[in-house]
Short mmCIF file of C-alpha atoms in Angstrom, two decimals:
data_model
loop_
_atom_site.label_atom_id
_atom_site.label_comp_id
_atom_site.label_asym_id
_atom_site.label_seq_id
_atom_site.Cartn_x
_atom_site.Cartn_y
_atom_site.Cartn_z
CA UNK S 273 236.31 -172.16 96.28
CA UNK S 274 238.63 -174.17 94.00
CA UNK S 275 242.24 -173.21 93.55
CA UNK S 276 243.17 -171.32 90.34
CA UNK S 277 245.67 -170.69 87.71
CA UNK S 278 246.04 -167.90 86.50
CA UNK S 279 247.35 -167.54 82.49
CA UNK S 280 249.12 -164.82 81.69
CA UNK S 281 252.04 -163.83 79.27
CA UNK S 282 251.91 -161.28 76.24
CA UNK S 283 249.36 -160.69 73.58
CA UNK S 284 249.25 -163.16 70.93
CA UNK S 285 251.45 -165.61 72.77
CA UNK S 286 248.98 -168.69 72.64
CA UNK S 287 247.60 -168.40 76.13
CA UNK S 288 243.71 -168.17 74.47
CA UNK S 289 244.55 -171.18 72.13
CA UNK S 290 246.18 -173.02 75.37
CA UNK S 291 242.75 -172.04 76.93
CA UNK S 292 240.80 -173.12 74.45
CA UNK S 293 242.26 -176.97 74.53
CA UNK S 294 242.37 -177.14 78.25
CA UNK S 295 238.91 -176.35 78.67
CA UNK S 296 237.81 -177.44 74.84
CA UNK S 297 235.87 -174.12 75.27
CA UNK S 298 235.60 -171.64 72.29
CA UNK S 299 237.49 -168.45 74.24
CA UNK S 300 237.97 -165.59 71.36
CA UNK S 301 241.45 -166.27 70.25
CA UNK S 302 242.45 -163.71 67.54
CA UNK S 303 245.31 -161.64 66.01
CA UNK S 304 245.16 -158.76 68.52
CA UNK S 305 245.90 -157.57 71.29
CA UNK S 306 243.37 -157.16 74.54
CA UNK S 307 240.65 -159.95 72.33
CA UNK S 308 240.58 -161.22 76.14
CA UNK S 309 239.01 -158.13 78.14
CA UNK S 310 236.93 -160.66 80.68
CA UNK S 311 238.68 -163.44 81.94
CA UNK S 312 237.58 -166.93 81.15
CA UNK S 313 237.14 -169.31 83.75
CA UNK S 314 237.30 -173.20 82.85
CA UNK S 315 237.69 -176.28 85.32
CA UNK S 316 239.21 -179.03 84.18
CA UNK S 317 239.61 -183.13 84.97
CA UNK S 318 243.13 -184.12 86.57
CA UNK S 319 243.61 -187.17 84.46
CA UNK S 320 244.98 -189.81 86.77
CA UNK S 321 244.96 -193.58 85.34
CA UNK S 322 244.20 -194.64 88.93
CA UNK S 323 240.74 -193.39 89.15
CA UNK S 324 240.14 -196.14 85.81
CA UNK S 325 241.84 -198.95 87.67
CA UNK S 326 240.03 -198.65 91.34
CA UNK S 327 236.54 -198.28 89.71
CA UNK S 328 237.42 -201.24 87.21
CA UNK S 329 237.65 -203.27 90.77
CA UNK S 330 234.51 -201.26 92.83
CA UNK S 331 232.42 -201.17 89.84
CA UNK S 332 230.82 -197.84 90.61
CA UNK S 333 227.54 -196.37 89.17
CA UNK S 334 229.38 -193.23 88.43
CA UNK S 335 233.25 -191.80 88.07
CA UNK S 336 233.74 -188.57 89.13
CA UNK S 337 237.50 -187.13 88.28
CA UNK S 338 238.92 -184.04 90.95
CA UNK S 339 239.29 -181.19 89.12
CA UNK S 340 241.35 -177.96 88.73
CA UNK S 341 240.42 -173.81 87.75
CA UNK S 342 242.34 -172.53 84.67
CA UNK S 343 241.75 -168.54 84.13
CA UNK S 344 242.47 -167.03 80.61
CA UNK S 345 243.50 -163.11 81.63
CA UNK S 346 244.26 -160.66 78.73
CA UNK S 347 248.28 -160.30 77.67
CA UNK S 348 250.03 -158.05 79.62
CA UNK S 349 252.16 -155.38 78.04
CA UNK S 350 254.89 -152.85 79.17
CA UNK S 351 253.65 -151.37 81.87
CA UNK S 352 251.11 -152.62 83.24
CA UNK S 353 252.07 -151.78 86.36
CA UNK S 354 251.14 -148.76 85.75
CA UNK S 355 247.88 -148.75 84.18
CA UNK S 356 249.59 -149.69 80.32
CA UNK S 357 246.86 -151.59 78.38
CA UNK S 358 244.59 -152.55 80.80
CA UNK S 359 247.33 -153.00 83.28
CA UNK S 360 245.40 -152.26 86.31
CA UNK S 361 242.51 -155.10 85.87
CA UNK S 362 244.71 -157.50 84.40
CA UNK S 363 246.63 -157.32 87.57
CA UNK S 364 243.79 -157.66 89.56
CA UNK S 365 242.54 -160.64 87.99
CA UNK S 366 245.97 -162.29 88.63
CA UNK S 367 245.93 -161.42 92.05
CA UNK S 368 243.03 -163.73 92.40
CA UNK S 369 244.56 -166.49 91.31
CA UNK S 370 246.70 -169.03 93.35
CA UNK S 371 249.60 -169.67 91.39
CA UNK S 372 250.35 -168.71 87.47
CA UNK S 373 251.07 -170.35 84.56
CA UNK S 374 252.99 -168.30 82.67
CA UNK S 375 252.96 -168.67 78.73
CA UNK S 376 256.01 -167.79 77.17
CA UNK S 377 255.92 -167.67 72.74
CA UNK S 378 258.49 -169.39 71.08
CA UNK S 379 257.07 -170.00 67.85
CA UNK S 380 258.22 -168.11 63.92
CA UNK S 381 254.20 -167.25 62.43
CA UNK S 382 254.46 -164.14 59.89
CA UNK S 383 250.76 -163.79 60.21
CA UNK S 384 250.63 -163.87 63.83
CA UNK S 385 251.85 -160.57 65.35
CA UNK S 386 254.29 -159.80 68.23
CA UNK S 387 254.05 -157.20 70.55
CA UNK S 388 257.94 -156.43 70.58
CA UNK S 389 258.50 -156.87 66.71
CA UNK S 390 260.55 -160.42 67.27
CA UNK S 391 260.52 -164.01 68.70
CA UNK S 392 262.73 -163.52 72.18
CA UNK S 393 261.50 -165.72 74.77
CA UNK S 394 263.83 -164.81 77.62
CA UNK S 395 263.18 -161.09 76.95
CA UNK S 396 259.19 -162.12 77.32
CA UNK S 397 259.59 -163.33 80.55
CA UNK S 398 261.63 -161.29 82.22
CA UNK S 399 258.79 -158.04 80.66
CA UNK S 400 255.89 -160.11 82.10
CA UNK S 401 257.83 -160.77 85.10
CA UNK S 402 259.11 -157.45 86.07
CA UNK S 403 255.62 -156.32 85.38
CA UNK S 404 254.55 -158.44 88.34
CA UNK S 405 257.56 -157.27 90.44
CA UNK S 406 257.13 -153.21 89.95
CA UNK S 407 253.51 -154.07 90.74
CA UNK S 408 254.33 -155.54 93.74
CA UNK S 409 256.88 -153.11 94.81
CA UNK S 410 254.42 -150.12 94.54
CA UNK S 411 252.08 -152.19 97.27
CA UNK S 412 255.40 -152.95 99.32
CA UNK S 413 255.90 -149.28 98.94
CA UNK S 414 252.44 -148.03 100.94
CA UNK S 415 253.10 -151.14 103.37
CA UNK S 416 256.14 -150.05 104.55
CA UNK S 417 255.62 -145.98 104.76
CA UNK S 418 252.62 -146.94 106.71
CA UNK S 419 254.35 -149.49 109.31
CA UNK S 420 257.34 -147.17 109.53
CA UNK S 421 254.74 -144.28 110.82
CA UNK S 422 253.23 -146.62 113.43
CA UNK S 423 257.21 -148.02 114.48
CA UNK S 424 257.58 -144.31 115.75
CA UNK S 425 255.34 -145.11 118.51
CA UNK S 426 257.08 -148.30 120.03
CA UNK S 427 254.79 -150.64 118.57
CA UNK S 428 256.73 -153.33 118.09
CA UNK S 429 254.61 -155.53 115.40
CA UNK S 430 255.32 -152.36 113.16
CA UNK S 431 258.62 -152.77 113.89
CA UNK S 432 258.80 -156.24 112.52
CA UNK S 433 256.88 -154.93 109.79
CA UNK S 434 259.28 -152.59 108.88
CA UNK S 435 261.94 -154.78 108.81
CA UNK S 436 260.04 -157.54 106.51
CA UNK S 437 258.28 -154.62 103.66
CA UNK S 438 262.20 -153.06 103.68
CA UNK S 439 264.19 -156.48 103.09
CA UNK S 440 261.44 -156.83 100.72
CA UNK S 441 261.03 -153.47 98.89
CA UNK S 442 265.48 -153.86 98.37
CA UNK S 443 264.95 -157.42 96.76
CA UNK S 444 261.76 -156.22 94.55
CA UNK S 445 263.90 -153.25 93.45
CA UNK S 446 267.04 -155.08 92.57
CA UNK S 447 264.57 -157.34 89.88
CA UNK S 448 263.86 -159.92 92.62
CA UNK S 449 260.58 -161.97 92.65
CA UNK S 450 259.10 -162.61 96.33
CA UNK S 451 259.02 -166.29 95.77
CA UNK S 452 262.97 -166.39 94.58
CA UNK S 453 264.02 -164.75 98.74
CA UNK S 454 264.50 -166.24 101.62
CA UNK S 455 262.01 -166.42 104.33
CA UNK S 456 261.77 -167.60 107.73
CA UNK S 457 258.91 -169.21 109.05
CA UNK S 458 257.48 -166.59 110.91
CA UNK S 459 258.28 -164.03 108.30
CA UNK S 460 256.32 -166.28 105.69
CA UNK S 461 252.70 -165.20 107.08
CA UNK S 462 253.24 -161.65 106.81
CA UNK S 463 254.02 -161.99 102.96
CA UNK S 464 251.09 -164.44 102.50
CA UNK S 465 249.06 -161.26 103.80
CA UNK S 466 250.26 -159.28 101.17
CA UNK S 467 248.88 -161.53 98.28
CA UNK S 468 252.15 -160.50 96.02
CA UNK S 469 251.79 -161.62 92.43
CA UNK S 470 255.78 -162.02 92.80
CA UNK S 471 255.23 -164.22 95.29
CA UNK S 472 252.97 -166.89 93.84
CA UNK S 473 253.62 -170.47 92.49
CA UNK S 474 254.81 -170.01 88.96
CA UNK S 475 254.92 -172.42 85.95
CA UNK S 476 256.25 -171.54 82.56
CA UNK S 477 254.74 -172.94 79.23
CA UNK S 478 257.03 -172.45 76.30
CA UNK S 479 254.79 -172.85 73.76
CA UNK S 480 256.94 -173.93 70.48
CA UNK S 481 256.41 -175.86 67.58
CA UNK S 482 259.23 -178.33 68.32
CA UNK S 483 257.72 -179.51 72.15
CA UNK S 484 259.85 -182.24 72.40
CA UNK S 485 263.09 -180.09 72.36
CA UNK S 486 265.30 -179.60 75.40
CA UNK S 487 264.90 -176.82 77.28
CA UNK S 488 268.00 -175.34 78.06
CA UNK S 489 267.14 -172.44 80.30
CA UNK S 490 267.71 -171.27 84.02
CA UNK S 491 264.06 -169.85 84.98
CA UNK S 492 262.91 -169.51 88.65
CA UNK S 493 260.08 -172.21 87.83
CA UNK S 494 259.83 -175.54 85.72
CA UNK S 495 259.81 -174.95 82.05
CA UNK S 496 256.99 -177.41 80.14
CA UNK S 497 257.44 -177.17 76.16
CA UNK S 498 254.25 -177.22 74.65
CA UNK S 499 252.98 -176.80 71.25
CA UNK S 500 249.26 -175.26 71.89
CA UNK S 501 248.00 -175.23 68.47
CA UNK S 502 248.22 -179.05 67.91
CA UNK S 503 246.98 -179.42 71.27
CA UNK S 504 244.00 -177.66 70.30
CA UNK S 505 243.98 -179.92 67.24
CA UNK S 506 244.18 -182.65 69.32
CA UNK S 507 241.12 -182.17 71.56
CA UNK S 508 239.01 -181.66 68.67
CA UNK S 509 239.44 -185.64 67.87
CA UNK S 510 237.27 -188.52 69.55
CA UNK S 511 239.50 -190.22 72.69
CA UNK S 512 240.23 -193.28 70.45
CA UNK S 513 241.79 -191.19 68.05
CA UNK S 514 243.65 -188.30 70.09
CA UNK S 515 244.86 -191.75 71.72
CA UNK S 516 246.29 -192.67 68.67
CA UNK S 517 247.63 -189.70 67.28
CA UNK S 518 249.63 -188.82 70.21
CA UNK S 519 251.32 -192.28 69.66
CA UNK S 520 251.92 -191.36 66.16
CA UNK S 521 253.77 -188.19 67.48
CA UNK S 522 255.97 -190.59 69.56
CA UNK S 523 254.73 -189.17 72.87
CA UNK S 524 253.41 -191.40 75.92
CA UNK S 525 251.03 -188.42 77.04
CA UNK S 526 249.63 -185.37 75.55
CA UNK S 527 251.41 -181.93 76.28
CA UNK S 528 248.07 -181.11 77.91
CA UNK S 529 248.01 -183.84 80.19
CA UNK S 530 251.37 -183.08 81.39
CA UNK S 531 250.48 -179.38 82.04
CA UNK S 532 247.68 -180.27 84.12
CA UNK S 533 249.35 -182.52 86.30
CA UNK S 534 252.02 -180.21 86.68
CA UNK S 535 249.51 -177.10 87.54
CA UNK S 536 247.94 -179.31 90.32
CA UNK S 537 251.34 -180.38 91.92
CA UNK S 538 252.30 -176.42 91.39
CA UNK S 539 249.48 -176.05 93.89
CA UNK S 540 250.85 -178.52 96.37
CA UNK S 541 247.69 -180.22 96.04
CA UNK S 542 247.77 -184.39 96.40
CA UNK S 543 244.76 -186.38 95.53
CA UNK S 544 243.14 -189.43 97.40
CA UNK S 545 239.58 -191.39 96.63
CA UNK S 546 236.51 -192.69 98.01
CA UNK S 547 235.12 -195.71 95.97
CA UNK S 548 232.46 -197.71 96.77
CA UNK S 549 229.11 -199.29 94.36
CA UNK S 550 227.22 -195.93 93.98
CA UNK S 551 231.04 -193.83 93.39
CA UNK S 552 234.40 -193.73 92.66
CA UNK S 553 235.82 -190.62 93.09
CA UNK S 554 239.28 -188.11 93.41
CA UNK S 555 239.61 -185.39 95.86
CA UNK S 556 241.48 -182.58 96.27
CA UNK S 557 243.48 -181.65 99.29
CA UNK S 558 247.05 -179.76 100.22
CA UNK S 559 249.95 -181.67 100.95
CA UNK S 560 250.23 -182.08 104.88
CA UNK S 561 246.38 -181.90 105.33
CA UNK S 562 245.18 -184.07 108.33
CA UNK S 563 242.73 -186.40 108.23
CA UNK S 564 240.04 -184.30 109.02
CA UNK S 565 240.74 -181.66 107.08
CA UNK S 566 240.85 -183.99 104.15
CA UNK S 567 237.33 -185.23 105.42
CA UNK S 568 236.17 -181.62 105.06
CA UNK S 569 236.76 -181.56 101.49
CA UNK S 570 233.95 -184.00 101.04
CA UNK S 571 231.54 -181.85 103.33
CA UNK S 572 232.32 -179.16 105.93
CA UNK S 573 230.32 -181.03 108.78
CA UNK S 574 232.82 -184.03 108.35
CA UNK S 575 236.03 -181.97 109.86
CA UNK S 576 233.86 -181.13 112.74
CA UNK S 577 232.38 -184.60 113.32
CA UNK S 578 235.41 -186.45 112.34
CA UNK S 579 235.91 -189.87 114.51
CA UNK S 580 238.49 -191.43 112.42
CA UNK S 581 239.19 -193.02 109.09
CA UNK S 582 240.12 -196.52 107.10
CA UNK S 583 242.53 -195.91 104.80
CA UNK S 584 244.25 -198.33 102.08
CA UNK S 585 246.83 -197.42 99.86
CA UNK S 586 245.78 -197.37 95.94
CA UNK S 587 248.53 -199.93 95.47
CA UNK S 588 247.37 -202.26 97.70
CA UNK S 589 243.62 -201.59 96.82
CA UNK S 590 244.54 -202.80 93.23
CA UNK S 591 247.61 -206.09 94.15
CA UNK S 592 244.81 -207.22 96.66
CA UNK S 593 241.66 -206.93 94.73
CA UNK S 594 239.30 -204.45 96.67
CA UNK S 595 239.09 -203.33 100.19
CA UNK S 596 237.65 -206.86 101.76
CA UNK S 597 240.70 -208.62 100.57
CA UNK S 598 242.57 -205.68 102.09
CA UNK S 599 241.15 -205.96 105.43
CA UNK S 600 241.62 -209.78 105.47
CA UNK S 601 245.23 -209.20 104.89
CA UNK S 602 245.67 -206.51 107.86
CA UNK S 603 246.35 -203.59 104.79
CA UNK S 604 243.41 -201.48 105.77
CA UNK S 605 244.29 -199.54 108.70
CA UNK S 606 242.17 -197.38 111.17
CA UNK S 607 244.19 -194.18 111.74
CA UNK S 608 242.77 -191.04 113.79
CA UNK S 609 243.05 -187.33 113.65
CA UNK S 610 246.73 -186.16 113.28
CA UNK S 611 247.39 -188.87 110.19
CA UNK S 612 248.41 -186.80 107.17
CA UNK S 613 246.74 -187.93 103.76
CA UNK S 614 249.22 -189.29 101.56
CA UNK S 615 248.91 -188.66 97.51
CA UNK S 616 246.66 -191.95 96.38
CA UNK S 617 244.81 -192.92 100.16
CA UNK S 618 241.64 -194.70 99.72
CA UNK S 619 239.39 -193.62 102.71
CA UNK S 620 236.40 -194.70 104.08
CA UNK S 621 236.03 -191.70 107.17
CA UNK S 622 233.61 -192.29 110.33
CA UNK S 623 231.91 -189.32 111.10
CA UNK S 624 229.97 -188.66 114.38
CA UNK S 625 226.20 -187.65 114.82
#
C-alpha cells in the first residue's frame, strides 16, 4: 500500500482547493461546511529534476516518476472528538493516514465563510490540534484502565504498559501531542501500536495570499506558506506556461512542488532509480532500508532472492556519462545485503532463481 497524507484543518480553509491542484482532480470545493463527506484519494508525481537528467543519458522507452497518496478528509470542527460534525469518521479517516498535512487559513475573503467568525491562524491550529489530542487521550484512557487491571496480577508487560499509557495520558491532558514527548527506544513500539493521530508526522500549510512572507511562528512541525488558489490557477496552464508564470511571480519552484517534496521527506521516505533502454524510473523506500528491502519495493520475490546489488551514485551516473563509463572508472560498486540505500542510488540488483 502506498504511504498517505492525510489533509485536514477546518471547513472552508482551502484544503479541497489544495486538493484539487495537487491531484488536478475536480474534488467539490464549495462555501460550506462537510462539502467533503467521502474522502478523496489522489496520487501524485514527486517531481525530482534527476529522473529528466539520467533518462536524457539512458534514453529510456518510458519515464516513470515515484509517487505519493494525498487524502482530502472533511474539516474538522469543535469537537470532533466527540462525535461534533462528523467527528467520529473524520477521525477515522485520519487514522489511516501516515502522517498529516495540516492546512491552516490565513487568507481575508468576505464571501468565503469561517467557522469561528474571524481569520486567527494560531487559534486554528491549536482547535484542530487539540481535537486530535482529546481523541487520542480517550483511546489512552481504555488502554491504560485495561493494562492497570491485568498489572494486578503480576504480569509484568502490563506493568510496563501502565507506566507508558499513564506518562502518556498526563502529557495528552496537559495539551501535549504524542509526537512533541520523549520516548525511549523501547517505549517507541508500544505507541506505534496505538496508531495516535497525536503522534503522527505533521506538516502545516499556511495557506495565504502573500506565500512568500516569513513565517514567524513556533509550531511543532515545518510551516510551508502557500497560496492554494493560484496554485490551482496554475495547474490549469500547459507546462510551458505554468513554467513561465511561476518565473513571473519571482519564484524558482511552484508552492506545489515544494509541498510535495516536503510531504515525501515528512514520510522519511528517500528515492533511488533503475534506468536502463526499456525504463527509467524512481522508487520509493524509508530512510535506513537495506538493500534488499529496497529490492522488494520493485517486487516482493526480490527481498527474498536478493544476491546483491550495483549501485552508482546519480552524481556520478551524470559527471561520467552512463553506467559503462562508471564501471571503467571503478564508481560502480557491488555492495551486499546490510548496505543502506542512500537518497539518489542507481541500482542494478542480482536476484537469485
Amino acid at each position: 500500500m502506498p504511504l498517505s497524507i492525510g489533509i485536514v484543518g477546518l471547513p472552508n480553509v482551502g484544503k479541497s482547493t489544495l486538493f484539487n491542484a495537487l491531484t488536478k482532480k475536480s474534488a467539490l470545493s464549495a462555501n460550506y461546511p462537510f462539502c467533503t463527506i467521502d474522502p478523496n484519494v489522489g496520487i501524485v508525481s514527486v517531481p525530482d529534476e534527476r529522473l529528466e537528467q539520467i533518462a536524457a543519458i539512458s534514453q529510456p522507452r518510458r519515464i516513470v516518476p515515484t509517487t505519493v497518496e494525498f487524502i482530502d478528509i472533511a474539516g474538522l470542527v469543535k469537537g470532533a472528538h466527540a462525535g461534533e460534525g462528523l467527528g467520529n469518521q473524520f477521525l477515522g479517516h485520519i487514522r489511516a493516514c501516515d502522517a498529516i498535512c495540516e492546512v491552516v487559513r490565513d487568507f481575508a475573503d468576505k464571501d468565503v465563510v469561517h467557522v469561528q467568525g474571524r481569520i486567527d491562524p494560531d487559534s486554528d491550529r491549536e482547535t484542530v490540534n487539540l481535537e486530535l489530542i482529546l481523541a487520542d487521550l480517550a483511546a489512552v484512557e481504555k488502554k491504560l484502565a485495561k493494562a492497570e487491571k491485568e498489572a494486578k496480577g503480576q504480569d509484568q508487560e502490563a506493568r510496563r504498559k501502565t507506566a507508558i499509557y499513564g506518562r502518556l495520558k498526563e502529557g495528552l491532558a496537559a495539551g501535549t501531542a504524542a509526537r512533541a514527548m520523549d520516548w525511549t527506544d523501547e517505549e517507541k513500539p508500544y505507541l506505534q501500536k496505538l496508531s495516535l493521530l497525536s503522534a503522527k508526522p505533521i506538516l502545516y500549510c499556511l495557506n495565504t495570499d502573500q506565500p512568500t512572507a516569513a513565517v514567524n511562528r513556533e509550531w511543532d512541525g515545518r510551516i510551508l506558506p502557500i497560496n492554494a488558489k493560484l496554485e490551482e490557477e496554475i495547474v490549469r496552464l500547459e507546462p510551458a506556461e505554468q513554467a513561465e508564470y511561476i518565473r513571473e511571480l519571482g519564484l524558482k519552484q511552484s508552492g506545489l512542488d515544494k509541498l510535495i517534496a516536503a510531504s515525501y521527506q515528512l514520510l522519511g521516505l528517500i528515492t533511488f532509480f533503475t534506468t536502463g533502454p526499456d525504463e527509467t524510473r524512481a522508487w520509493t523506500t524509508r530512510s535506513g532500508s537495506r538493500a534488499p528491502a529496497a529490492a522488494g519495493r520493485i517486487h516482493s520475490d526480490f527481498e527474498k532472492k536478493f544476491i546483491r546489488a550495483e549501485i552508482v551514485s546519480t552524481a556520478d551516473f551524470l559527471r561520467t556519462g552512463g553506467e559503462s563509463a562508471a564501471r571503467n572508472q571503478g564508481l560502480l560498486r557491488t555492495e551486499g545485503k546490510e548496505y543502506m540505500v542512500q537518497d539518489g542510488d542507481i541500482c542494478h540488483f542480482l536476484i537469485g532463481a
